[in-house]
Coordinates of C-alpha atoms in Angstrom, one line a residue:
R1 CA 5.1 -26.6 1.8
D2 CA 4.6 -25.0 5.0
I3 CA 6.0 -21.4 5.3
S4 CA 7.6 -22.1 8.6
L5 CA 10.0 -24.5 6.3
G6 CA 11.2 -21.6 4.2
N7 CA 10.1 -20.4 0.7
R8 CA 12.0 -18.2 -1.8
Y9 CA 11.6 -15.3 0.1
N10 CA 12.5 -15.4 3.7
N11 CA 12.9 -12.1 4.7
Y12 CA 11.5 -10.7 8.3
G13 CA 10.1 -7.1 8.5
I14 CA 10.9 -5.3 11.8
H15 CA 8.6 -2.2 12.6
G16 CA 9.4 0.5 14.7
T17 CA 6.5 1.9 16.5
G18 CA 6.3 5.6 17.4
I19 CA 9.2 7.3 15.8
S20 CA 7.8 10.8 15.8
T21 CA 7.1 10.0 19.6
A22 CA 10.5 9.5 20.4
V23 CA 12.2 12.1 18.1
D24 CA 9.9 14.8 19.7
S25 CA 10.8 13.4 23.1
L26 CA 14.5 13.7 22.3
A27 CA 14.2 17.0 20.7
A28 CA 12.5 18.6 23.8
I29 CA 15.1 17.0 25.8
K30 CA 18.0 18.3 23.8
K31 CA 16.5 21.8 23.7
Y32 CA 15.4 22.5 27.2
V33 CA 17.9 20.2 29.4
F34 CA 21.0 20.3 27.4
D35 CA 21.0 23.5 25.2
E36 CA 19.0 26.3 26.8
K37 CA 19.3 24.5 30.3
S38 CA 15.8 26.0 31.2
I39 CA 14.5 22.8 32.6
S40 CA 16.4 20.4 34.7
A41 CA 16.8 16.9 34.3
K42 CA 15.4 16.1 37.5
D43 CA 12.3 18.3 36.9
L44 CA 11.2 16.7 33.8
I45 CA 11.8 13.3 34.9
R46 CA 9.4 14.2 37.5
A47 CA 6.8 15.7 35.7
V48 CA 6.7 12.6 33.1
E49 CA 6.7 10.3 36.2
D50 CA 3.7 12.3 37.6
N51 CA 1.9 12.1 34.1
F52 CA 2.2 16.2 33.8
E53 CA -0.4 16.5 37.1
D54 CA 0.5 19.6 38.7
H55 CA 3.1 20.4 35.9
Y56 CA 0.6 22.3 33.6
D57 CA 3.4 25.2 32.2
L58 CA 5.9 22.5 31.7
W59 CA 3.4 20.4 29.9
I60 CA 2.2 23.2 27.6
K61 CA 5.9 23.9 26.7
L62 CA 6.8 20.4 25.7
K63 CA 3.4 19.8 24.1
Y64 CA 3.0 23.1 22.0
H65 CA 6.4 24.8 21.8
A66 CA 9.0 22.2 21.5
P67 CA 10.4 21.1 18.3
K68 CA 8.5 18.7 16.5
M69 CA 9.1 16.2 13.5
G70 CA 6.3 17.6 10.7
N71 CA 7.4 21.2 10.8
D72 CA 10.6 21.0 8.8
D73 CA 12.5 21.8 11.8
D74 CA 16.1 20.2 11.5
N75 CA 16.5 20.2 15.3
A76 CA 13.5 17.4 15.4
D77 CA 14.3 15.9 11.8
N78 CA 18.1 15.4 12.1
I79 CA 17.2 13.2 15.0
A80 CA 14.8 11.2 13.1
V81 CA 17.6 10.7 10.5
S82 CA 20.2 9.5 13.3
L83 CA 17.4 7.1 15.0
L84 CA 16.5 5.2 11.7
D85 CA 20.1 5.2 10.5
Y86 CA 21.0 3.4 13.9
F87 CA 17.8 1.1 13.2
S88 CA 19.1 -0.1 10.0
E89 CA 22.7 -0.3 11.2
L90 CA 21.7 -2.6 13.8
S91 CA 19.5 -4.7 11.6
A92 CA 22.2 -5.2 8.8
G93 CA 23.9 -8.4 8.4
L94 CA 21.7 -10.3 10.9
V95 CA 20.2 -13.5 9.2
N96 CA 17.2 -15.3 10.6
E97 CA 16.7 -19.0 11.0
R98 CA 15.3 -19.3 7.1
G99 CA 18.5 -17.6 5.9
G100 CA 16.5 -14.3 5.3
C101 CA 17.5 -10.8 6.2
Y102 CA 16.0 -8.5 8.7
R103 CA 14.6 -5.4 7.0
P104 CA 13.6 -2.3 9.3
G105 CA 10.5 -0.3 8.7
T106 CA 8.2 2.3 10.3
G107 CA 4.7 0.8 10.3
S108 CA 3.2 0.6 13.3
A109 CA -0.4 -1.2 12.4
M110 CA -2.4 -1.0 15.5
Y111 CA 0.5 -1.0 18.1
Y112 CA 0.8 2.8 18.3
L113 CA -2.4 2.3 20.4
W114 CA -1.4 -1.0 22.2
H115 CA 2.1 -0.4 23.3
V116 CA 0.9 2.4 25.4
K117 CA -0.6 0.1 27.8
D118 CA 2.9 -0.7 28.9
I119 CA 4.6 2.8 29.2
G120 CA 3.8 6.3 30.7
A121 CA 4.2 9.8 29.8
S122 CA 7.2 11.0 27.6
A123 CA 9.0 14.1 27.1
D124 CA 7.1 15.5 24.0
G125 CA 4.4 16.2 26.3
R126 CA 2.2 12.9 25.5
K127 CA 0.4 11.6 28.5
R128 CA -0.1 8.3 29.8
G129 CA -2.8 6.4 27.6
E130 CA -2.6 8.8 24.8
P131 CA -1.4 7.0 21.6
L132 CA 2.0 7.1 20.0
S133 CA 2.4 8.5 16.5
A134 CA 1.0 6.2 14.0
N135 CA 3.4 4.7 11.4
F136 CA 6.1 7.1 9.9
S137 CA 3.6 10.1 10.8
P138 CA 4.0 13.1 12.9
G139 CA 2.7 12.8 16.8
L140 CA -1.0 13.2 17.2
N141 CA -2.5 16.3 18.5
I142 CA 0.4 18.7 17.8
K143 CA 0.8 21.9 16.0
L144 CA 1.9 21.4 12.7
K145 CA 2.5 24.4 9.9
G146 CA 0.9 22.1 6.9
P147 CA 1.2 19.5 4.6
L148 CA 4.3 20.9 2.9
S149 CA 6.3 21.0 6.0
I150 CA 5.1 17.5 6.8
I151 CA 6.4 15.8 3.6
R152 CA 9.8 17.9 3.7
S153 CA 10.4 16.3 7.3
F154 CA 9.5 13.0 6.6
S155 CA 11.4 12.8 3.2
K156 CA 15.0 13.7 5.2
P157 CA 15.7 10.1 6.4
D158 CA 17.2 7.6 3.9
M159 CA 14.0 5.3 2.9
K160 CA 16.2 2.7 1.3
K161 CA 17.5 2.2 5.0
I162 CA 14.2 1.5 6.3
M163 CA 12.8 -0.4 3.2
N164 CA 10.3 -2.6 4.9
G165 CA 7.9 0.3 4.6
G166 CA 5.5 2.6 6.5
P167 CA 3.1 5.1 5.6
L168 CA 3.2 8.9 6.2
T169 CA -0.7 9.2 6.7
L170 CA -2.0 12.6 6.0
E171 CA -5.7 13.5 7.1
L172 CA -7.0 16.2 4.9
H173 CA -10.3 17.9 5.3
N174 CA -12.9 17.0 2.5
S175 CA -12.9 20.4 1.3
V176 CA -9.5 19.7 -0.4
F177 CA -11.3 17.7 -2.9
R178 CA -13.8 20.2 -3.7
N179 CA -13.0 21.1 -7.4
Q180 CA -10.4 19.8 -10.0
E181 CA -8.1 22.5 -8.9
S182 CA -8.0 21.3 -5.7
I183 CA -7.4 17.6 -6.6
R184 CA -4.6 18.5 -8.9
K185 CA -3.0 20.3 -6.0
V186 CA -3.3 17.0 -3.8
S187 CA -1.8 15.1 -6.6
T188 CA 1.1 17.7 -6.9
L189 CA 1.9 17.3 -3.1
V190 CA 1.8 13.4 -3.7
K191 CA 4.4 13.7 -6.5
A192 CA 6.4 16.2 -4.6
Y193 CA 6.7 13.8 -1.6
M194 CA 7.8 10.6 -4.1
D195 CA 10.2 13.4 -5.8
M196 CA 11.7 14.2 -2.4
G197 CA 12.5 10.5 -1.5
G198 CA 9.3 9.3 0.1
Q199 CA 8.2 6.0 -0.2
Q200 CA 4.3 5.6 1.0
L201 CA 1.9 8.1 1.5
Q202 CA -1.6 7.5 2.8
I203 CA -4.2 10.3 2.3
N204 CA -7.3 10.0 4.3

């Protein structure tokens, strides 16, 4: 039986690429344009359109000092919760041509690299051509406080609403695995993420 004719399970998964890029961009806009009013919307738009050329100080501020998802900062993390709730609500009740549902998720596969050919820079300090955040993970090349802060941030959204999956990816130095005590600490970190409500963790 051809899969196009429908089978026992007929659900579709929709993945949202670059969740942290979106969150970090919105968090920066909220903080600097609306809350502090230290950057005008016009100046921010111009800097992004210019790919931050001749806007070095503003780029540094956005890239390294703005709130980031992954630092257990509610200013960013609450935006992630809202975005993923909206994603879930928009998908709810939709039926595909096989009678199945649409399940939202946060996996990006390689699209975090491929999608950038169609978009410019972003308000989080990411320049044109640089990758979006991968899967359900922090933005690339940003300052983070450590793995515990990361799992705290990424366990705040309700994973039941984005059940189609998408791994939180952690890159750990090989010295973390140098002895049994270190390995035990890594296993404790994994269990802690699951206990907090996490659904998928990929450790490299």
